Amino acid sequence: MSRYRYHLFLCTNERPSGQPRGSCQARGALPLLDIVKEEALRAGVPGPFRANRSGCLDACESGPVLAVYPDGIYYRVTNREEIARIMKEHLSEGRIVAELQIPNPPPGPPA
Ligand code: FES
């Protein structure tokens, strides 16, 4: 049995400027973690759940990246409205938000 019903990972990885893949932190990820927590509570996400910062999730070009486990769904999130929608529709109602989902590419080498 899992410790959490949902475990959310928001990539806040940072790379030096000029790196071709960029990074989620350069795309504004840092302030989004508090919003994830706020909107999860507001949406009544079934618990227990946890939201953590993470390192690179290997979808850098699509970031900022929010991963939802145990479902293994990756989203691109840029603002409160998108996060609120994911918390309500996916985590509370069980419907993946296809418009915000990042397709699963084959995993690259470990970062
Ligand atoms: S830097 Fe965020 S997924 Fe790679």
Short mmCIF file of N, CA and C and ligand atoms in Angstrom, two decimals:
data_model
loop_
_atom_site.label_atom_id
_atom_site.label_comp_id
_atom_site.label_asym_id
_atom_site.label_seq_id
_atom_site.Cartn_x
_atom_site.Cartn_y
_atom_site.Cartn_z
N MET A 1 0.83 -1.18 0.00
CA MET A 1 0.00 0.00 0.00
C MET A 1 0.88 1.24 0.00
N SER A 2 0.49 2.24 -0.81
CA SER A 2 1.28 3.46 -0.90
C SER A 2 1.10 4.31 0.35
N ARG A 3 2.13 5.08 0.64
CA ARG A 3 2.06 5.98 1.78
C ARG A 3 1.08 7.12 1.52
N TYR A 4 1.04 7.58 0.24
CA TYR A 4 0.16 8.69 -0.14
C TYR A 4 -0.79 8.25 -1.24
N ARG A 5 -1.99 8.80 -1.22
CA ARG A 5 -2.92 8.56 -2.32
C ARG A 5 -2.38 9.21 -3.59
N TYR A 6 -1.90 10.45 -3.45
CA TYR A 6 -1.23 11.14 -4.55
C TYR A 6 0.08 11.74 -4.04
N HIS A 7 1.10 11.64 -4.88
CA HIS A 7 2.38 12.28 -4.58
C HIS A 7 2.71 13.12 -5.81
N LEU A 8 2.82 14.42 -5.58
CA LEU A 8 3.01 15.38 -6.66
C LEU A 8 4.44 15.89 -6.64
N PHE A 9 5.05 15.93 -7.81
CA PHE A 9 6.43 16.41 -7.91
C PHE A 9 6.48 17.55 -8.90
N LEU A 10 6.91 18.70 -8.42
CA LEU A 10 7.08 19.87 -9.29
C LEU A 10 8.58 20.06 -9.52
N CYS A 11 8.98 19.96 -10.76
CA CYS A 11 10.40 20.13 -11.07
C CYS A 11 10.79 21.59 -10.86
N THR A 12 11.83 21.80 -10.07
CA THR A 12 12.38 23.15 -9.88
C THR A 12 13.87 23.14 -10.25
N ASN A 13 14.24 22.21 -11.11
CA ASN A 13 15.64 22.12 -11.52
C ASN A 13 16.09 23.41 -12.20
N GLU A 14 17.35 23.75 -11.96
CA GLU A 14 17.94 24.95 -12.55
C GLU A 14 19.19 24.57 -13.32
N ARG A 15 19.34 25.15 -14.49
CA ARG A 15 20.56 24.96 -15.27
C ARG A 15 21.14 26.34 -15.58
N PRO A 16 22.43 26.40 -15.86
CA PRO A 16 23.01 27.68 -16.26
C PRO A 16 22.35 28.17 -17.54
N SER A 17 22.24 29.49 -17.69
CA SER A 17 21.63 30.04 -18.89
C SER A 17 22.45 29.60 -20.11
N GLY A 18 21.77 29.45 -21.20
CA GLY A 18 22.44 29.03 -22.42
C GLY A 18 22.37 27.54 -22.67
N GLN A 19 21.93 26.75 -21.68
CA GLN A 19 21.78 25.31 -21.88
C GLN A 19 20.61 25.08 -22.85
N PRO A 20 20.80 24.24 -23.86
CA PRO A 20 19.76 24.10 -24.88
C PRO A 20 18.42 23.57 -24.36
N ARG A 21 18.41 22.77 -23.31
CA ARG A 21 17.14 22.23 -22.82
C ARG A 21 16.43 23.20 -21.90
N GLY A 22 17.12 24.22 -21.45
CA GLY A 22 16.51 25.13 -20.49
C GLY A 22 16.24 24.41 -19.19
N SER A 23 15.41 25.00 -18.35
CA SER A 23 15.09 24.36 -17.08
C SER A 23 13.75 24.87 -16.58
N CYS A 24 13.13 24.09 -15.73
CA CYS A 24 11.83 24.48 -15.18
C CYS A 24 11.95 25.72 -14.30
N GLN A 25 13.05 25.83 -13.58
CA GLN A 25 13.19 27.02 -12.74
C GLN A 25 13.29 28.28 -13.60
N ALA A 26 14.00 28.21 -14.70
CA ALA A 26 14.10 29.36 -15.59
C ALA A 26 12.75 29.70 -16.21
N ARG A 27 11.84 28.74 -16.26
CA ARG A 27 10.52 28.97 -16.83
C ARG A 27 9.48 29.32 -15.74
N GLY A 28 9.96 29.59 -14.54
CA GLY A 28 9.06 30.12 -13.52
C GLY A 28 8.45 29.09 -12.59
N ALA A 29 9.11 27.95 -12.36
CA ALA A 29 8.52 26.89 -11.55
C ALA A 29 8.44 27.20 -10.05
N LEU A 30 9.42 27.92 -9.53
CA LEU A 30 9.51 28.03 -8.06
C LEU A 30 8.23 28.51 -7.37
N PRO A 31 7.58 29.57 -7.84
CA PRO A 31 6.37 30.03 -7.13
C PRO A 31 5.18 29.09 -7.27
N LEU A 32 5.29 28.11 -8.16
CA LEU A 32 4.13 27.25 -8.42
C LEU A 32 3.91 26.20 -7.34
N LEU A 33 4.92 25.89 -6.54
CA LEU A 33 4.75 24.83 -5.55
C LEU A 33 3.71 25.21 -4.50
N ASP A 34 3.79 26.44 -4.01
CA ASP A 34 2.79 26.87 -3.03
C ASP A 34 1.39 26.85 -3.65
N ILE A 35 1.30 27.20 -4.91
CA ILE A 35 0.00 27.19 -5.59
C ILE A 35 -0.53 25.76 -5.70
N VAL A 36 0.34 24.81 -5.98
CA VAL A 36 -0.08 23.40 -6.04
C VAL A 36 -0.70 22.99 -4.70
N LYS A 37 -0.02 23.33 -3.61
CA LYS A 37 -0.52 22.95 -2.28
C LYS A 37 -1.85 23.65 -1.99
N GLU A 38 -1.94 24.92 -2.30
CA GLU A 38 -3.17 25.68 -2.03
C GLU A 38 -4.34 25.13 -2.83
N GLU A 39 -4.10 24.87 -4.10
CA GLU A 39 -5.20 24.43 -4.95
C GLU A 39 -5.60 22.98 -4.66
N ALA A 40 -4.66 22.18 -4.22
CA ALA A 40 -5.00 20.81 -3.82
C ALA A 40 -5.95 20.83 -2.62
N LEU A 41 -5.64 21.69 -1.67
CA LEU A 41 -6.52 21.80 -0.50
C LEU A 41 -7.88 22.37 -0.90
N ARG A 42 -7.86 23.39 -1.76
CA ARG A 42 -9.11 24.02 -2.19
C ARG A 42 -10.01 23.03 -2.94
N ALA A 43 -9.37 22.15 -3.73
CA ALA A 43 -10.14 21.19 -4.53
C ALA A 43 -10.59 19.98 -3.72
N GLY A 44 -10.09 19.86 -2.49
CA GLY A 44 -10.47 18.70 -1.69
C GLY A 44 -9.87 17.41 -2.20
N VAL A 45 -8.62 17.50 -2.68
CA VAL A 45 -7.95 16.29 -3.17
C VAL A 45 -7.97 15.22 -2.09
N PRO A 46 -8.38 14.01 -2.46
CA PRO A 46 -8.42 12.95 -1.45
C PRO A 46 -7.02 12.62 -0.95
N GLY A 47 -6.88 12.50 0.32
CA GLY A 47 -5.58 12.29 0.89
C GLY A 47 -5.36 10.87 1.34
N PRO A 48 -4.20 10.67 1.94
CA PRO A 48 -3.18 11.69 2.12
C PRO A 48 -2.44 11.98 0.82
N PHE A 49 -2.06 13.25 0.63
CA PHE A 49 -1.26 13.60 -0.54
C PHE A 49 -0.08 14.44 -0.09
N ARG A 50 0.91 14.52 -0.96
CA ARG A 50 2.09 15.31 -0.65
C ARG A 50 2.58 15.96 -1.93
N ALA A 51 3.06 17.18 -1.82
CA ALA A 51 3.62 17.91 -2.96
C ALA A 51 5.05 18.30 -2.62
N ASN A 52 5.98 17.91 -3.49
CA ASN A 52 7.40 18.17 -3.26
C ASN A 52 8.05 18.80 -4.48
N ARG A 53 9.12 19.54 -4.22
CA ARG A 53 10.00 19.96 -5.30
C ARG A 53 10.75 18.73 -5.79
N SER A 54 11.12 18.74 -7.06
CA SER A 54 11.96 17.65 -7.55
C SER A 54 13.05 18.21 -8.45
N GLY A 55 14.01 17.37 -8.72
CA GLY A 55 15.00 17.66 -9.74
C GLY A 55 14.41 17.38 -11.11
N CYS A 56 15.27 17.32 -12.09
CA CYS A 56 14.82 17.18 -13.49
C CYS A 56 14.01 15.90 -13.68
N LEU A 57 12.87 16.05 -14.37
CA LEU A 57 12.00 14.93 -14.67
C LEU A 57 12.09 14.54 -16.15
N ASP A 58 13.07 15.09 -16.84
CA ASP A 58 13.38 14.71 -18.23
C ASP A 58 12.28 15.08 -19.22
N ALA A 59 11.62 16.19 -18.94
CA ALA A 59 10.67 16.74 -19.91
C ALA A 59 10.91 18.26 -19.97
N CYS A 60 12.17 18.63 -19.93
CA CYS A 60 12.59 20.02 -19.72
C CYS A 60 11.98 20.98 -20.72
N GLU A 61 11.95 20.60 -21.98
CA GLU A 61 11.47 21.51 -23.01
C GLU A 61 10.00 21.86 -22.83
N SER A 62 9.29 21.06 -22.06
CA SER A 62 7.85 21.27 -21.85
C SER A 62 7.54 21.94 -20.52
N GLY A 63 8.54 22.26 -19.74
CA GLY A 63 8.32 22.73 -18.38
C GLY A 63 7.68 24.10 -18.27
N PRO A 64 7.31 24.43 -17.04
CA PRO A 64 7.48 23.70 -15.79
C PRO A 64 6.63 22.42 -15.74
N VAL A 65 7.21 21.38 -15.16
CA VAL A 65 6.62 20.05 -15.18
C VAL A 65 6.10 19.68 -13.79
N LEU A 66 4.84 19.21 -13.77
CA LEU A 66 4.23 18.66 -12.55
C LEU A 66 3.90 17.20 -12.83
N ALA A 67 4.48 16.29 -12.04
CA ALA A 67 4.23 14.86 -12.19
C ALA A 67 3.26 14.40 -11.12
N VAL A 68 2.28 13.62 -11.52
CA VAL A 68 1.25 13.10 -10.61
C VAL A 68 1.44 11.60 -10.48
N TYR A 69 1.79 11.17 -9.28
CA TYR A 69 1.93 9.74 -8.99
C TYR A 69 0.90 9.33 -7.95
N PRO A 70 0.39 8.09 -8.04
CA PRO A 70 0.92 6.94 -8.77
C PRO A 70 0.49 6.86 -10.22
N ASP A 71 -0.19 7.85 -10.76
CA ASP A 71 -0.72 7.73 -12.11
C ASP A 71 0.37 7.87 -13.18
N GLY A 72 1.49 8.51 -12.85
CA GLY A 72 2.56 8.66 -13.82
C GLY A 72 2.21 9.62 -14.94
N ILE A 73 1.40 10.62 -14.65
CA ILE A 73 1.00 11.61 -15.64
C ILE A 73 1.81 12.88 -15.42
N TYR A 74 2.35 13.41 -16.51
CA TYR A 74 3.13 14.65 -16.46
C TYR A 74 2.32 15.77 -17.11
N TYR A 75 2.32 16.92 -16.42
CA TYR A 75 1.63 18.09 -16.94
C TYR A 75 2.60 19.25 -17.08
N ARG A 76 2.27 20.13 -18.04
CA ARG A 76 2.94 21.44 -18.10
C ARG A 76 2.03 22.41 -17.38
N VAL A 77 2.59 23.10 -16.39
CA VAL A 77 1.79 24.06 -15.62
C VAL A 77 2.49 25.41 -15.62
N THR A 78 1.71 26.45 -15.84
CA THR A 78 2.30 27.79 -15.87
C THR A 78 1.58 28.78 -14.98
N ASN A 79 0.40 28.43 -14.49
CA ASN A 79 -0.35 29.42 -13.70
C ASN A 79 -1.36 28.72 -12.78
N ARG A 80 -1.98 29.53 -11.93
CA ARG A 80 -2.92 29.00 -10.94
C ARG A 80 -4.12 28.32 -11.60
N GLU A 81 -4.61 28.88 -12.67
CA GLU A 81 -5.80 28.32 -13.31
C GLU A 81 -5.54 26.90 -13.80
N GLU A 82 -4.39 26.67 -14.40
CA GLU A 82 -4.07 25.32 -14.89
C GLU A 82 -3.91 24.36 -13.72
N ILE A 83 -3.24 24.80 -12.68
CA ILE A 83 -3.04 23.93 -11.52
C ILE A 83 -4.38 23.61 -10.86
N ALA A 84 -5.23 24.60 -10.73
CA ALA A 84 -6.55 24.36 -10.12
C ALA A 84 -7.34 23.35 -10.93
N ARG A 85 -7.23 23.45 -12.22
CA ARG A 85 -7.96 22.51 -13.08
C ARG A 85 -7.45 21.08 -12.89
N ILE A 86 -6.15 20.91 -12.81
CA ILE A 86 -5.58 19.56 -12.60
C ILE A 86 -6.01 19.01 -11.24
N MET A 87 -5.96 19.85 -10.22
CA MET A 87 -6.34 19.38 -8.88
C MET A 87 -7.81 18.94 -8.86
N LYS A 88 -8.66 19.72 -9.49
CA LYS A 88 -10.09 19.39 -9.48
C LYS A 88 -10.40 18.21 -10.39
N GLU A 89 -10.02 18.33 -11.66
CA GLU A 89 -10.46 17.34 -12.64
C GLU A 89 -9.72 16.01 -12.50
N HIS A 90 -8.41 16.06 -12.33
CA HIS A 90 -7.65 14.81 -12.26
C HIS A 90 -7.68 14.21 -10.85
N LEU A 91 -7.18 14.98 -9.89
CA LEU A 91 -6.99 14.40 -8.57
C LEU A 91 -8.30 14.22 -7.80
N SER A 92 -9.25 15.11 -8.00
CA SER A 92 -10.51 14.98 -7.25
C SER A 92 -11.56 14.17 -8.00
N GLU A 93 -11.56 14.30 -9.35
CA GLU A 93 -12.62 13.65 -10.12
C GLU A 93 -12.13 12.50 -11.00
N GLY A 94 -10.81 12.31 -11.08
CA GLY A 94 -10.27 11.15 -11.78
C GLY A 94 -10.21 11.26 -13.28
N ARG A 95 -10.29 12.49 -13.83
CA ARG A 95 -10.22 12.68 -15.28
C ARG A 95 -8.92 13.40 -15.65
N ILE A 96 -8.09 12.75 -16.45
CA ILE A 96 -6.83 13.37 -16.88
C ILE A 96 -7.15 14.60 -17.72
N VAL A 97 -6.39 15.67 -17.51
CA VAL A 97 -6.58 16.91 -18.26
C VAL A 97 -5.68 16.85 -19.49
N ALA A 98 -6.23 16.31 -20.56
CA ALA A 98 -5.43 16.00 -21.75
C ALA A 98 -4.77 17.23 -22.35
N GLU A 99 -5.42 18.37 -22.29
CA GLU A 99 -4.87 19.59 -22.91
C GLU A 99 -3.56 20.03 -22.25
N LEU A 100 -3.37 19.67 -21.00
CA LEU A 100 -2.17 20.09 -20.28
C LEU A 100 -1.15 18.96 -20.14
N GLN A 101 -1.50 17.77 -20.59
CA GLN A 101 -0.63 16.62 -20.40
C GLN A 101 0.56 16.68 -21.34
N ILE A 102 1.72 16.28 -20.84
CA ILE A 102 2.92 16.14 -21.65
C ILE A 102 2.99 14.69 -22.09
N PRO A 103 3.07 14.44 -23.40
CA PRO A 103 3.18 13.03 -23.84
C PRO A 103 4.42 12.40 -23.24
N ASN A 104 4.37 11.10 -23.04
CA ASN A 104 5.50 10.38 -22.45
C ASN A 104 6.48 9.98 -23.53
N PRO A 105 7.62 10.68 -23.61
CA PRO A 105 8.66 10.25 -24.56
C PRO A 105 9.45 9.11 -23.95
N PRO A 106 10.23 8.40 -24.76
CA PRO A 106 11.10 7.39 -24.16
C PRO A 106 12.06 8.08 -23.20
N PRO A 107 12.31 7.48 -22.03
CA PRO A 107 13.20 8.13 -21.08
C PRO A 107 14.61 8.26 -21.63
N GLY A 108 15.23 9.38 -21.32
CA GLY A 108 16.61 9.60 -21.72
C GLY A 108 17.57 9.03 -20.69
N PRO A 109 18.86 9.28 -20.87
CA PRO A 109 19.83 8.79 -19.88
C PRO A 109 19.63 9.52 -18.55
N PRO A 110 20.00 8.91 -17.46
CA PRO A 110 19.86 9.57 -16.16
C PRO A 110 20.56 10.92 -16.15
N ALA A 111 19.90 11.91 -15.55
CA ALA A 111 20.47 13.27 -15.52
C ALA A 111 21.34 13.45 -14.29
S1 FES B 1 14.45 20.83 -15.85
FE1 FES B 1 12.39 20.34 -15.29
S2 FES B 1 12.02 18.48 -16.35
FE2 FES B 1 14.11 18.91 -16.75
#
